[in-house]
């Protein structure tokens, strides 16, 4: 939804800020709805929109690990390698 709205309305429309405010109002007890975290969710959706395998792999990792991989490793093949190795070797 974030990707679609930003495509339609453009980056300057503050889509993420508005969505964050709306979600926090609708779900006041829910954590993780900050604009920063929604930006991470947007990056995840963009990185794994076509990759069913990637989604299955990263679902085995804590969110913080996924965010760090998205921030640090832009090449999807290399990122998948790190995800697989993290799972194989335990992610603690």
PDB file of N, CA, C and O in Angstrom, chain B, residues numbered from 101:
ATOM      1  N   UNK B 101       0.816  -1.179   0.000  1.00  0.00           N
ATOM      2  CA  UNK B 101       0.000   0.000   0.000  1.00  0.00           C
ATOM      3  C   UNK B 101       0.873   1.261   0.000  1.00  0.00           C
ATOM      4  O   UNK B 101       0.561   2.239  -0.680  1.00  0.00           O
ATOM      5  N   UNK B 102       1.962   1.230   0.765  1.00  0.00           N
ATOM      6  CA  UNK B 102       2.860   2.389   0.807  1.00  0.00           C
ATOM      7  C   UNK B 102       3.448   2.641  -0.570  1.00  0.00           C
ATOM      8  O   UNK B 102       3.475   3.779  -1.040  1.00  0.00           O
ATOM      9  N   UNK B 103       3.916   1.590  -1.213  1.00  0.00           N
ATOM     10  CA  UNK B 103       4.518   1.735  -2.537  1.00  0.00           C
ATOM     11  C   UNK B 103       3.509   2.295  -3.539  1.00  0.00           C
ATOM     12  O   UNK B 103       3.835   3.181  -4.328  1.00  0.00           O
ATOM     13  N   UNK B 104       2.287   1.774  -3.502  1.00  0.00           N
ATOM     14  CA  UNK B 104       1.251   2.255  -4.425  1.00  0.00           C
ATOM     15  C   UNK B 104       0.907   3.715  -4.174  1.00  0.00           C
ATOM     16  O   UNK B 104       0.806   4.504  -5.113  1.00  0.00           O
ATOM     17  N   UNK B 105       0.726   4.075  -2.911  1.00  0.00           N
ATOM     18  CA  UNK B 105       0.376   5.470  -2.597  1.00  0.00           C
ATOM     19  C   UNK B 105       1.499   6.426  -2.989  1.00  0.00           C
ATOM     20  O   UNK B 105       1.241   7.504  -3.525  1.00  0.00           O
ATOM     21  N   UNK B 106       2.742   6.032  -2.722  1.00  0.00           N
ATOM     22  CA  UNK B 106       3.845   6.919  -3.088  1.00  0.00           C
ATOM     23  C   UNK B 106       3.957   7.047  -4.602  1.00  0.00           C
ATOM     24  O   UNK B 106       4.327   8.103  -5.116  1.00  0.00           O
ATOM     25  N   UNK B 107       3.643   5.991  -5.298  1.00  0.00           N
ATOM     26  CA  UNK B 107       3.655   6.047  -6.764  1.00  0.00           C
ATOM     27  C   UNK B 107       2.601   7.037  -7.269  1.00  0.00           C
ATOM     28  O   UNK B 107       2.865   7.850  -8.154  1.00  0.00           O
ATOM     29  N   UNK B 108       1.409   6.948  -6.690  1.00  0.00           N
ATOM     30  CA  UNK B 108       0.309   7.825  -7.106  1.00  0.00           C
ATOM     31  C   UNK B 108       0.496   9.268  -6.649  1.00  0.00           C
ATOM     32  O   UNK B 108       0.290  10.203  -7.422  1.00  0.00           O
ATOM     33  N   UNK B 109       0.890   9.445  -5.377  1.00  0.00           N
ATOM     34  CA  UNK B 109       0.913  10.780  -4.794  1.00  0.00           C
ATOM     35  C   UNK B 109       2.286  11.443  -4.819  1.00  0.00           C
ATOM     36  O   UNK B 109       2.390  12.661  -4.675  1.00  0.00           O
ATOM     37  N   UNK B 110       3.337  10.649  -5.002  1.00  0.00           N
ATOM     38  CA  UNK B 110       4.693  11.189  -5.016  1.00  0.00           C
ATOM     39  C   UNK B 110       5.324  11.227  -3.631  1.00  0.00           C
ATOM     40  O   UNK B 110       4.630  11.199  -2.614  1.00  0.00           O
ATOM     41  N   UNK B 111       6.636  11.290  -3.611  1.00  0.00           N
ATOM     42  CA  UNK B 111       7.387  11.271  -2.351  1.00  0.00           C
ATOM     43  C   UNK B 111       7.059  12.473  -1.466  1.00  0.00           C
ATOM     44  O   UNK B 111       7.019  12.342  -0.242  1.00  0.00           O
ATOM     45  N   UNK B 112       6.831  13.607  -2.048  1.00  0.00           N
ATOM     46  CA  UNK B 112       6.591  14.817  -1.272  1.00  0.00           C
ATOM     47  C   UNK B 112       5.248  14.860  -0.578  1.00  0.00           C
ATOM     48  O   UNK B 112       4.965  15.816   0.144  1.00  0.00           O
ATOM     49  N   UNK B 113       4.409  13.850  -0.774  1.00  0.00           N
ATOM     50  CA  UNK B 113       3.056  13.862  -0.231  1.00  0.00           C
ATOM     51  C   UNK B 113       3.003  13.424   1.238  1.00  0.00           C
ATOM     52  O   UNK B 113       1.927  13.410   1.837  1.00  0.00           O
ATOM     53  N   UNK B 114       4.130  13.075   1.810  1.00  0.00           N
ATOM     54  CA  UNK B 114       4.196  12.634   3.215  1.00  0.00           C
ATOM     55  C   UNK B 114       3.281  11.439   3.482  1.00  0.00           C
ATOM     56  O   UNK B 114       2.619  11.366   4.517  1.00  0.00           O
ATOM     57  N   UNK B 115       3.257  10.520   2.542  1.00  0.00           N
ATOM     58  CA  UNK B 115       2.416   9.327   2.652  1.00  0.00           C
ATOM     59  C   UNK B 115       2.742   8.560   3.927  1.00  0.00           C
ATOM     60  O   UNK B 115       1.837   8.154   4.657  1.00  0.00           O
ATOM     61  N   UNK B 116       4.005   8.364   4.195  1.00  0.00           N
ATOM     62  CA  UNK B 116       4.405   7.563   5.346  1.00  0.00           C
ATOM     63  C   UNK B 116       4.043   8.264   6.650  1.00  0.00           C
ATOM     64  O   UNK B 116       3.559   7.616   7.578  1.00  0.00           O
ATOM     65  N   UNK B 117       4.263   9.560   6.740  1.00  0.00           N
ATOM     66  CA  UNK B 117       3.908  10.292   7.958  1.00  0.00           C
ATOM     67  C   UNK B 117       2.405  10.228   8.224  1.00  0.00           C
ATOM     68  O   UNK B 117       1.982  10.014   9.360  1.00  0.00           O
ATOM     69  N   UNK B 118       1.604  10.413   7.183  1.00  0.00           N
ATOM     70  CA  UNK B 118       0.146  10.361   7.339  1.00  0.00           C
ATOM     71  C   UNK B 118      -0.316   8.959   7.731  1.00  0.00           C
ATOM     72  O   UNK B 118      -1.155   8.794   8.616  1.00  0.00           O
ATOM     73  N   UNK B 119       0.242   7.959   7.063  1.00  0.00           N
ATOM     74  CA  UNK B 119      -0.133   6.581   7.361  1.00  0.00           C
ATOM     75  C   UNK B 119       0.244   6.225   8.798  1.00  0.00           C
ATOM     76  O   UNK B 119      -0.533   5.584   9.505  1.00  0.00           O
ATOM     77  N   UNK B 120       1.417   6.634   9.221  1.00  0.00           N
ATOM     78  CA  UNK B 120       1.847   6.375  10.587  1.00  0.00           C
ATOM     79  C   UNK B 120       0.882   6.994  11.592  1.00  0.00           C
ATOM     80  O   UNK B 120       0.464   6.334  12.543  1.00  0.00           O
ATOM     81  N   UNK B 121       0.534   8.242  11.386  1.00  0.00           N
ATOM     82  CA  UNK B 121      -0.400   8.927  12.287  1.00  0.00           C
ATOM     83  C   UNK B 121      -1.759   8.224  12.293  1.00  0.00           C
ATOM     84  O   UNK B 121      -2.351   8.018  13.353  1.00  0.00           O
ATOM     85  N   UNK B 122      -2.247   7.860  11.116  1.00  0.00           N
ATOM     86  CA  UNK B 122      -3.546   7.182  11.021  1.00  0.00           C
ATOM     87  C   UNK B 122      -3.518   5.830  11.734  1.00  0.00           C
ATOM     88  O   UNK B 122      -4.451   5.490  12.462  1.00  0.00           O
ATOM     89  N   UNK B 123      -2.460   5.069  11.526  1.00  0.00           N
ATOM     90  CA  UNK B 123      -2.353   3.747  12.150  1.00  0.00           C
ATOM     91  C   UNK B 123      -2.233   3.856  13.671  1.00  0.00           C
ATOM     92  O   UNK B 123      -2.848   3.081  14.403  1.00  0.00           O
ATOM     93  N   UNK B 124      -1.441   4.817  14.140  1.00  0.00           N
ATOM     94  CA  UNK B 124      -1.289   4.986  15.585  1.00  0.00           C
ATOM     95  C   UNK B 124      -2.594   5.440  16.235  1.00  0.00           C
ATOM     96  O   UNK B 124      -2.878   5.089  17.381  1.00  0.00           O
ATOM     97  N   UNK B 125      -3.378   6.212  15.509  1.00  0.00           N
ATOM     98  CA  UNK B 125      -4.680   6.623  16.040  1.00  0.00           C
ATOM     99  C   UNK B 125      -5.647   5.441  16.068  1.00  0.00           C
ATOM    100  O   UNK B 125      -6.394   5.266  17.031  1.00  0.00           O
ATOM    101  N   UNK B 126      -5.630   4.638  15.016  1.00  0.00           N
ATOM    102  CA  UNK B 126      -6.535   3.493  14.933  1.00  0.00           C
ATOM    103  C   UNK B 126      -6.134   2.361  15.884  1.00  0.00           C
ATOM    104  O   UNK B 126      -6.990   1.631  16.384  1.00  0.00           O
ATOM    105  N   UNK B 127      -4.827   2.223  16.130  1.00  0.00           N
ATOM    106  CA  UNK B 127      -4.306   1.140  16.975  1.00  0.00           C
ATOM    107  C   UNK B 127      -3.367   1.723  18.033  1.00  0.00           C
ATOM    108  O   UNK B 127      -2.155   1.527  17.944  1.00  0.00           O
ATOM    109  N   UNK B 128      -3.891   2.425  19.020  1.00  0.00           N
ATOM    110  CA  UNK B 128      -3.037   3.132  19.982  1.00  0.00           C
ATOM    111  C   UNK B 128      -2.151   2.215  20.834  1.00  0.00           C
ATOM    112  O   UNK B 128      -1.117   2.657  21.334  1.00  0.00           O
ATOM    113  N   UNK B 129      -2.533   0.968  21.005  1.00  0.00           N
ATOM    114  CA  UNK B 129      -1.738   0.050  21.828  1.00  0.00           C
ATOM    115  C   UNK B 129      -0.693  -0.722  21.032  1.00  0.00           C
ATOM    116  O   UNK B 129       0.108  -1.457  21.610  1.00  0.00           O
ATOM    117  N   UNK B 130      -0.695  -0.563  19.719  1.00  0.00           N
ATOM    118  CA  UNK B 130       0.223  -1.317  18.870  1.00  0.00           C
ATOM    119  C   UNK B 130       1.564  -0.592  18.744  1.00  0.00           C
ATOM    120  O   UNK B 130       1.610   0.626  18.570  1.00  0.00           O
ATOM    121  N   UNK B 131       2.630  -1.344  18.833  1.00  0.00           N
ATOM    122  CA  UNK B 131       3.987  -0.822  18.678  1.00  0.00           C
ATOM    123  C   UNK B 131       4.440  -0.952  17.225  1.00  0.00           C
ATOM    124  O   UNK B 131       3.861  -1.730  16.466  1.00  0.00           O
ATOM    125  N   UNK B 132       5.462  -0.206  16.833  1.00  0.00           N
ATOM    126  CA  UNK B 132       6.099  -0.388  15.535  1.00  0.00           C
ATOM    127  C   UNK B 132       5.457   0.355  14.377  1.00  0.00           C
ATOM    128  O   UNK B 132       5.674  -0.010  13.222  1.00  0.00           O
ATOM    129  N   UNK B 133       4.680   1.378  14.652  1.00  0.00           N
ATOM    130  CA  UNK B 133       4.003   2.096  13.582  1.00  0.00           C
ATOM    131  C   UNK B 133       4.595   3.488  13.338  1.00  0.00           C
ATOM    132  O   UNK B 133       3.933   4.359  12.776  1.00  0.00           O
ATOM    133  N   UNK B 134       5.818   3.684  13.755  1.00  0.00           N
ATOM    134  CA  UNK B 134       6.481   4.969  13.552  1.00  0.00           C
ATOM    135  C   UNK B 134       6.810   5.160  12.071  1.00  0.00           C
ATOM    136  O   UNK B 134       6.903   4.187  11.324  1.00  0.00           O
ATOM    137  N   UNK B 135       6.984   6.411  11.649  1.00  0.00           N
ATOM    138  CA  UNK B 135       7.384   6.642  10.251  1.00  0.00           C
ATOM    139  C   UNK B 135       8.676   5.903   9.891  1.00  0.00           C
ATOM    140  O   UNK B 135       8.805   5.369   8.790  1.00  0.00           O
ATOM    141  N   UNK B 136       9.608   5.878  10.805  1.00  0.00           N
ATOM    142  CA  UNK B 136      10.876   5.190  10.531  1.00  0.00           C
ATOM    143  C   UNK B 136      10.658   3.704  10.277  1.00  0.00           C
ATOM    144  O   UNK B 136      11.218   3.142   9.336  1.00  0.00           O
ATOM    145  N   UNK B 137       9.841   3.066  11.121  1.00  0.00           N
ATOM    146  CA  UNK B 137       9.595   1.643  10.930  1.00  0.00           C
ATOM    147  C   UNK B 137       8.790   1.391   9.659  1.00  0.00           C
ATOM    148  O   UNK B 137       9.009   0.389   8.978  1.00  0.00           O
ATOM    149  N   UNK B 138       7.865   2.284   9.334  1.00  0.00           N
ATOM    150  CA  UNK B 138       7.127   2.138   8.075  1.00  0.00           C
ATOM    151  C   UNK B 138       8.058   2.282   6.873  1.00  0.00           C
ATOM    152  O   UNK B 138       7.844   1.638   5.846  1.00  0.00           O
ATOM    153  N   UNK B 139       9.083   3.116   6.992  1.00  0.00           N
ATOM    154  CA  UNK B 139      10.090   3.198   5.920  1.00  0.00           C
ATOM    155  C   UNK B 139      10.814   1.868   5.757  1.00  0.00           C
ATOM    156  O   UNK B 139      11.107   1.448   4.638  1.00  0.00           O
ATOM    157  N   UNK B 140      11.102   1.204   6.882  1.00  0.00           N
ATOM    158  CA  UNK B 140      11.728  -0.122   6.812  1.00  0.00           C
ATOM    159  C   UNK B 140      10.783  -1.124   6.161  1.00  0.00           C
ATOM    160  O   UNK B 140      11.213  -1.961   5.368  1.00  0.00           O
ATOM    161  N   UNK B 141       9.505  -1.040   6.493  1.00  0.00           N
ATOM    162  CA  UNK B 141       8.512  -1.933   5.882  1.00  0.00           C
ATOM    163  C   UNK B 141       8.416  -1.682   4.382  1.00  0.00           C
ATOM    164  O   UNK B 141       8.269  -2.614   3.591  1.00  0.00           O
ATOM    165  N   UNK B 142       8.502  -0.407   4.002  1.00  0.00           N
ATOM    166  CA  UNK B 142       8.475  -0.060   2.588  1.00  0.00           C
ATOM    167  C   UNK B 142       9.683  -0.657   1.869  1.00  0.00           C
ATOM    168  O   UNK B 142       9.553  -1.204   0.774  1.00  0.00           O
ATOM    169  N   UNK B 143      10.851  -0.549   2.486  1.00  0.00           N
ATOM    170  CA  UNK B 143      12.069  -1.118   1.894  1.00  0.00           C
ATOM    171  C   UNK B 143      11.940  -2.631   1.754  1.00  0.00           C
ATOM    172  O   UNK B 143      12.366  -3.204   0.752  1.00  0.00           O
ATOM    173  N   UNK B 144      11.353  -3.274   2.759  1.00  0.00           N
ATOM    174  CA  UNK B 144      11.137  -4.720   2.695  1.00  0.00           C
ATOM    175  C   UNK B 144      10.211  -5.071   1.531  1.00  0.00           C
ATOM    176  O   UNK B 144      10.504  -5.981   0.755  1.00  0.00           O
ATOM    177  N   UNK B 145       9.102  -4.354   1.411  1.00  0.00           N
ATOM    178  CA  UNK B 145       8.148  -4.623   0.330  1.00  0.00           C
ATOM    179  C   UNK B 145       8.783  -4.416  -1.036  1.00  0.00           C
ATOM    180  O   UNK B 145       8.527  -5.179  -1.967  1.00  0.00           O
ATOM    181  N   UNK B 146       9.612  -3.382  -1.157  1.00  0.00           N
ATOM    182  CA  UNK B 146      10.279  -3.118  -2.436  1.00  0.00           C
ATOM    183  C   UNK B 146      11.316  -4.193  -2.746  1.00  0.00           C
ATOM    184  O   UNK B 146      11.453  -4.615  -3.894  1.00  0.00           O
ATOM    185  N   UNK B 147      12.036  -4.630  -1.734  1.00  0.00           N
ATOM    186  CA  UNK B 147      13.107  -5.613  -1.950  1.00  0.00           C
ATOM    187  C   UNK B 147      12.572  -7.009  -2.227  1.00  0.00           C
ATOM    188  O   UNK B 147      13.182  -7.768  -2.979  1.00  0.00           O
ATOM    189  N   UNK B 148      11.438  -7.354  -1.628  1.00  0.00           N
ATOM    190  CA  UNK B 148      10.947  -8.726  -1.727  1.00  0.00           C
ATOM    191  C   UNK B 148       9.605  -8.839  -2.427  1.00  0.00           C
ATOM    192  O   UNK B 148       8.915  -9.846  -2.263  1.00  0.00           O
ATOM    193  N   UNK B 149       9.216  -7.841  -3.198  1.00  0.00           N
ATOM    194  CA  UNK B 149       7.919  -7.891  -3.863  1.00  0.00           C
ATOM    195  C   UNK B 149       7.805  -9.048  -4.847  1.00  0.00           C
ATOM    196  O   UNK B 149       6.729  -9.627  -4.994  1.00  0.00           O
ATOM    197  N   UNK B 150       8.875  -9.385  -5.509  1.00  0.00           N
ATOM    198  CA  UNK B 150       8.864 -10.457  -6.508  1.00  0.00           C
ATOM    199  C   UNK B 150       9.450 -11.758  -5.979  1.00  0.00           C
ATOM    200  O   UNK B 150       9.357 -12.785  -6.650  1.00  0.00           O
ATOM    201  N   UNK B 151      10.037 -11.742  -4.820  1.00  0.00           N
ATOM    202  CA  UNK B 151      10.824 -12.872  -4.344  1.00  0.00           C
ATOM    203  C   UNK B 151      10.097 -13.682  -3.281  1.00  0.00           C
ATOM    204  O   UNK B 151      10.157 -13.352  -2.096  1.00  0.00           O
ATOM    205  N   UNK B 152       9.432 -14.708  -3.685  1.00  0.00           N
ATOM    206  CA  UNK B 152       8.746 -15.593  -2.736  1.00  0.00           C
ATOM    207  C   UNK B 152       9.762 -16.295  -1.834  1.00  0.00           C
ATOM    208  O   UNK B 152       9.534 -16.426  -0.632  1.00  0.00           O
ATOM    209  N   UNK B 153      10.879 -16.746  -2.403  1.00  0.00           N
ATOM    210  CA  UNK B 153      11.929 -17.407  -1.640  1.00  0.00           C
ATOM    211  C   UNK B 153      12.485 -16.467  -0.575  1.00  0.00           C
ATOM    212  O   UNK B 153      12.661 -16.863   0.578  1.00  0.00           O
ATOM    213  N   UNK B 154      12.759 -15.235  -0.957  1.00  0.00           N
ATOM    214  CA  UNK B 154      13.296 -14.264  -0.012  1.00  0.00           C
ATOM    215  C   UNK B 154      12.358 -14.013   1.149  1.00  0.00           C
ATOM    216  O   UNK B 154      12.796 -13.932   2.297  1.00  0.00           O
ATOM    217  N   UNK B 155      11.066 -13.890   0.861  1.00  0.00           N
ATOM    218  CA  UNK B 155      10.082 -13.677   1.916  1.00  0.00           C
ATOM    219  C   UNK B 155      10.071 -14.845   2.887  1.00  0.00           C
ATOM    220  O   UNK B 155       9.994 -14.651   4.100  1.00  0.00           O
ATOM    221  N   UNK B 156      10.148 -16.055   2.354  1.00  0.00           N
ATOM    222  CA  UNK B 156      10.142 -17.235   3.216  1.00  0.00           C
ATOM    223  C   UNK B 156      11.386 -17.272   4.088  1.00  0.00           C
ATOM    224  O   UNK B 156      11.308 -17.620   5.267  1.00  0.00           O
ATOM    225  N   UNK B 157      12.528 -16.919   3.525  1.00  0.00           N
ATOM    226  CA  UNK B 157      13.768 -16.930   4.295  1.00  0.00           C
ATOM    227  C   UNK B 157      13.768 -15.863   5.385  1.00  0.00           C
ATOM    228  O   UNK B 157      14.040 -16.160   6.548  1.00  0.00           O
ATOM    229  N   UNK B 158      13.466 -14.633   5.011  1.00  0.00           N
ATOM    230  CA  UNK B 158      13.551 -13.558   5.994  1.00  0.00           C
ATOM    231  C   UNK B 158      12.480 -13.671   7.070  1.00  0.00           C
ATOM    232  O   UNK B 158      12.616 -13.067   8.134  1.00  0.00           O
ATOM    233  N   UNK B 159      11.423 -14.429   6.817  1.00  0.00           N
ATOM    234  CA  UNK B 159      10.405 -14.604   7.853  1.00  0.00           C
ATOM    235  C   UNK B 159      10.942 -15.401   9.034  1.00  0.00           C
ATOM    236  O   UNK B 159      10.308 -15.444  10.088  1.00  0.00           O
ATOM    237  N   UNK B 160      12.096 -16.029   8.872  1.00  0.00           N
ATOM    238  CA  UNK B 160      12.713 -16.797   9.941  1.00  0.00           C
ATOM    239  C   UNK B 160      13.653 -15.961  10.805  1.00  0.00           C
ATOM    240  O   UNK B 160      14.226 -16.463  11.773  1.00  0.00           O
ATOM    241  N   UNK B 161      13.809 -14.694  10.457  1.00  0.00           N
ATOM    242  CA  UNK B 161      14.712 -13.801  11.188  1.00  0.00           C
ATOM    243  C   UNK B 161      13.927 -12.756  11.964  1.00  0.00           C
ATOM    244  O   UNK B 161      12.814 -12.400  11.575  1.00  0.00           O
ATOM    245  N   UNK B 162      14.496 -12.261  13.059  1.00  0.00           N
ATOM    246  CA  UNK B 162      13.866 -11.144  13.762  1.00  0.00           C
ATOM    247  C   UNK B 162      13.844  -9.898  12.869  1.00  0.00           C
ATOM    248  O   UNK B 162      14.723  -9.719  12.026  1.00  0.00           O
ATOM    249  N   UNK B 163      12.837  -9.041  13.060  1.00  0.00           N
ATOM    250  CA  UNK B 163      12.670  -7.843  12.240  1.00  0.00           C
ATOM    251  C   UNK B 163      13.920  -6.975  12.240  1.00  0.00           C
ATOM    252  O   UNK B 163      14.291  -6.443  11.194  1.00  0.00           O
ATOM    253  N   UNK B 164      14.569  -6.822  13.370  1.00  0.00           N
ATOM    254  CA  UNK B 164      15.778  -6.001  13.440  1.00  0.00           C
ATOM    255  C   UNK B 164      16.883  -6.512  12.522  1.00  0.00           C
ATOM    256  O   UNK B 164      17.608  -5.721  11.918  1.00  0.00           O
ATOM    257  N   UNK B 165      17.012  -7.826  12.418  1.00  0.00           N
ATOM    258  CA  UNK B 165      18.003  -8.412  11.512  1.00  0.00           C
ATOM    259  C   UNK B 165      17.649  -8.106  10.049  1.00  0.00           C
ATOM    260  O   UNK B 165      18.518  -7.776   9.242  1.00  0.00           O
ATOM    261  N   UNK B 166      16.373  -8.222   9.734  1.00  0.00           N
ATOM    262  CA  UNK B 166      15.917  -7.955   8.365  1.00  0.00           C
ATOM    263  C   UNK B 166      16.207  -6.498   7.992  1.00  0.00           C
ATOM    264  O   UNK B 166      16.709  -6.211   6.905  1.00  0.00           O
ATOM    265  N   UNK B 167      15.886  -5.596   8.903  1.00  0.00           N
ATOM    266  CA  UNK B 167      16.133  -4.170   8.657  1.00  0.00           C
ATOM    267  C   UNK B 167      17.611  -3.916   8.423  1.00  0.00           C
ATOM    268  O   UNK B 167      17.981  -3.206   7.489  1.00  0.00           O
ATOM    269  N   UNK B 168      18.459  -4.493   9.268  1.00  0.00           N
ATOM    270  CA  UNK B 168      19.908  -4.286   9.126  1.00  0.00           C
ATOM    271  C   UNK B 168      20.398  -4.793   7.775  1.00  0.00           C
ATOM    272  O   UNK B 168      21.204  -4.127   7.126  1.00  0.00           O
ATOM    273  N   UNK B 169      19.925  -5.959   7.340  1.00  0.00           N
ATOM    274  CA  UNK B 169      20.327  -6.493   6.035  1.00  0.00           C
ATOM    275  C   UNK B 169      19.864  -5.586   4.897  1.00  0.00           C
ATOM    276  O   UNK B 169      20.610  -5.352   3.946  1.00  0.00           O
ATOM    277  N   UNK B 170      18.643  -5.080   4.991  1.00  0.00           N
ATOM    278  CA  UNK B 170      18.135  -4.171   3.956  1.00  0.00           C
ATOM    279  C   UNK B 170      18.948  -2.881   3.909  1.00  0.00           C
ATOM    280  O   UNK B 170      19.201  -2.345   2.830  1.00  0.00           O
ATOM    281  N   UNK B 171      19.355  -2.385   5.067  1.00  0.00           N
ATOM    282  CA  UNK B 171      20.120  -1.139   5.127  1.00  0.00           C
ATOM    283  C   UNK B 171      21.537  -1.307   4.591  1.00  0.00           C
ATOM    284  O   UNK B 171      22.067  -0.411   3.934  1.00  0.00           O
ATOM    285  N   UNK B 172      22.139  -2.437   4.869  1.00  0.00           N
ATOM    286  CA  UNK B 172      23.564  -2.599   4.580  1.00  0.00           C
ATOM    287  C   UNK B 172      23.882  -3.283   3.260  1.00  0.00           C
ATOM    288  O   UNK B 172      24.947  -3.049   2.689  1.00  0.00           O
ATOM    289  N   UNK B 173      22.975  -4.128   2.762  1.00  0.00           N
ATOM    290  CA  UNK B 173      23.293  -4.936   1.580  1.00  0.00           C
ATOM    291  C   UNK B 173      22.246  -4.675   0.506  1.00  0.00           C
ATOM    292  O   UNK B 173      21.108  -5.133   0.614  1.00  0.00           O
ATOM    293  N   UNK B 174      22.629  -3.949  -0.512  1.00  0.00           N
ATOM    294  CA  UNK B 174      21.693  -3.577  -1.574  1.00  0.00           C
ATOM    295  C   UNK B 174      21.520  -4.667  -2.630  1.00  0.00           C
ATOM    296  O   UNK B 174      20.443  -4.789  -3.212  1.00  0.00           O
ATOM    297  N   UNK B 175      22.552  -5.454  -2.885  1.00  0.00           N
ATOM    298  CA  UNK B 175      22.476  -6.519  -3.883  1.00  0.00           C
ATOM    299  C   UNK B 175      21.639  -7.674  -3.334  1.00  0.00           C
ATOM    300  O   UNK B 175      21.985  -8.261  -2.309  1.00  0.00           O
ATOM    301  N   UNK B 176      20.538  -7.998  -4.016  1.00  0.00           N
ATOM    302  CA  UNK B 176      19.607  -9.001  -3.515  1.00  0.00           C
ATOM    303  C   UNK B 176      20.236 -10.390  -3.403  1.00  0.00           C
ATOM    304  O   UNK B 176      19.958 -11.106  -2.441  1.00  0.00           O
ATOM    305  N   UNK B 177      21.065 -10.783  -4.351  1.00  0.00           N
ATOM    306  CA  UNK B 177      21.695 -12.103  -4.289  1.00  0.00           C
ATOM    307  C   UNK B 177      22.624 -12.213  -3.085  1.00  0.00           C
ATOM    308  O   UNK B 177      22.637 -13.233  -2.396  1.00  0.00           O
ATOM    309  N   UNK B 178      23.389 -11.178  -2.837  1.00  0.00           N
ATOM    310  CA  UNK B 178      24.287 -11.184  -1.676  1.00  0.00           C
ATOM    311  C   UNK B 178      23.468 -11.178  -0.391  1.00  0.00           C
ATOM    312  O   UNK B 178      23.799 -11.887   0.560  1.00  0.00           O
ATOM    313  N   UNK B 179      22.394 -10.377  -0.357  1.00  0.00           N
ATOM    314  CA  UNK B 179      21.540 -10.329   0.829  1.00  0.00           C
ATOM    315  C   UNK B 179      20.929 -11.702   1.096  1.00  0.00           C
ATOM    316  O   UNK B 179      20.865 -12.122   2.252  1.00  0.00           O
ATOM    317  N   UNK B 180      20.479 -12.413   0.060  1.00  0.00           N
ATOM    318  CA  UNK B 180      19.924 -13.761   0.236  1.00  0.00           C
ATOM    319  C   UNK B 180      20.982 -14.714   0.788  1.00  0.00           C
ATOM    320  O   UNK B 180      20.679 -15.574   1.615  1.00  0.00           O
ATOM    321  N   UNK B 181      22.223 -14.559   0.329  1.00  0.00           N
ATOM    322  CA  UNK B 181      23.297 -15.406   0.839  1.00  0.00           C
ATOM    323  C   UNK B 181      23.466 -15.186   2.346  1.00  0.00           C
ATOM    324  O   UNK B 181      23.575 -16.144   3.111  1.00  0.00           O
ATOM    325  N   UNK B 182      23.487 -13.929   2.759  1.00  0.00           N
ATOM    326  CA  UNK B 182      23.618 -13.618   4.180  1.00  0.00           C
ATOM    327  C   UNK B 182      22.431 -14.149   4.975  1.00  0.00           C
ATOM    328  O   UNK B 182      22.609 -14.659   6.081  1.00  0.00           O
ATOM    329  N   UNK B 183      21.243 -14.039   4.434  1.00  0.00           N
ATOM    330  CA  UNK B 183      20.057 -14.557   5.123  1.00  0.00           C
ATOM    331  C   UNK B 183      20.190 -16.061   5.317  1.00  0.00           C
ATOM    332  O   UNK B 183      19.977 -16.570   6.417  1.00  0.00           O
ATOM    333  N   UNK B 184      20.545 -16.776   4.243  1.00  0.00           N
ATOM    334  CA  UNK B 184      20.698 -18.237   4.350  1.00  0.00           C
ATOM    335  C   UNK B 184      21.766 -18.614   5.369  1.00  0.00           C
ATOM    336  O   UNK B 184      21.559 -19.511   6.187  1.00  0.00           O
ATOM    337  N   UNK B 185      22.899 -17.937   5.322  1.00  0.00           N
ATOM    338  CA  UNK B 185      23.986 -18.245   6.258  1.00  0.00           C
ATOM    339  C   UNK B 185      23.590 -17.918   7.694  1.00  0.00           C
ATOM    340  O   UNK B 185      23.957 -18.642   8.619  1.00  0.00           O
ATOM    341  N   UNK B 186      22.848 -16.840   7.882  1.00  0.00           N
ATOM    342  CA  UNK B 186      22.382 -16.474   9.222  1.00  0.00           C
ATOM    343  C   UNK B 186      21.471 -17.557   9.775  1.00  0.00           C
ATOM    344  O   UNK B 186      21.581 -17.929  10.943  1.00  0.00           O
ATOM    345  N   UNK B 187      20.582 -18.058   8.950  1.00  0.00           N
ATOM    346  CA  UNK B 187      19.660 -19.116   9.383  1.00  0.00           C
ATOM    347  C   UNK B 187      20.426 -20.405   9.652  1.00  0.00           C
ATOM    348  O   UNK B 187      20.182 -21.075  10.656  1.00  0.00           O
ATOM    349  N   UNK B 188      21.350 -20.753   8.761  1.00  0.00           N
ATOM    350  CA  UNK B 188      22.129 -21.981   8.939  1.00  0.00           C
ATOM    351  C   UNK B 188      22.949 -21.958  10.232  1.00  0.00           C
ATOM    352  O   UNK B 188      23.095 -22.984  10.895  1.00  0.00           O
ATOM    353  N   UNK B 189      23.476 -20.800  10.583  1.00  0.00           N
ATOM    354  CA  UNK B 189      24.389 -20.693  11.718  1.00  0.00           C
ATOM    355  C   UNK B 189      23.723 -20.168  12.983  1.00  0.00           C
ATOM    356  O   UNK B 189      24.405 -19.920  13.977  1.00  0.00           O
ATOM    357  N   UNK B 190      22.428 -19.997  12.964  1.00  0.00           N
ATOM    358  CA  UNK B 190      21.723 -19.454  14.131  1.00  0.00           C
ATOM    359  C   UNK B 190      21.852 -17.942  14.128  1.00  0.00           C
ATOM    360  O   UNK B 190      22.933 -17.413  13.868  1.00  0.00           O
ATOM    361  N   UNK B 191      20.778 -17.250  14.409  1.00  0.00           N
ATOM    362  CA  UNK B 191      20.753 -15.802  14.229  1.00  0.00           C
ATOM    363  C   UNK B 191      20.955 -15.001  15.497  1.00  0.00           C
ATOM    364  O   UNK B 191      20.666 -13.805  15.504  1.00  0.00           O
ATOM    365  N   UNK B 192      21.425 -15.590  16.543  1.00  0.00           N
ATOM    366  CA  UNK B 192      21.571 -14.849  17.791  1.00  0.00           C
ATOM    367  C   UNK B 192      22.694 -13.860  17.790  1.00  0.00           C
ATOM    368  O   UNK B 192      22.914 -13.175  18.789  1.00  0.00           O
TER     369      UNK B 192
END
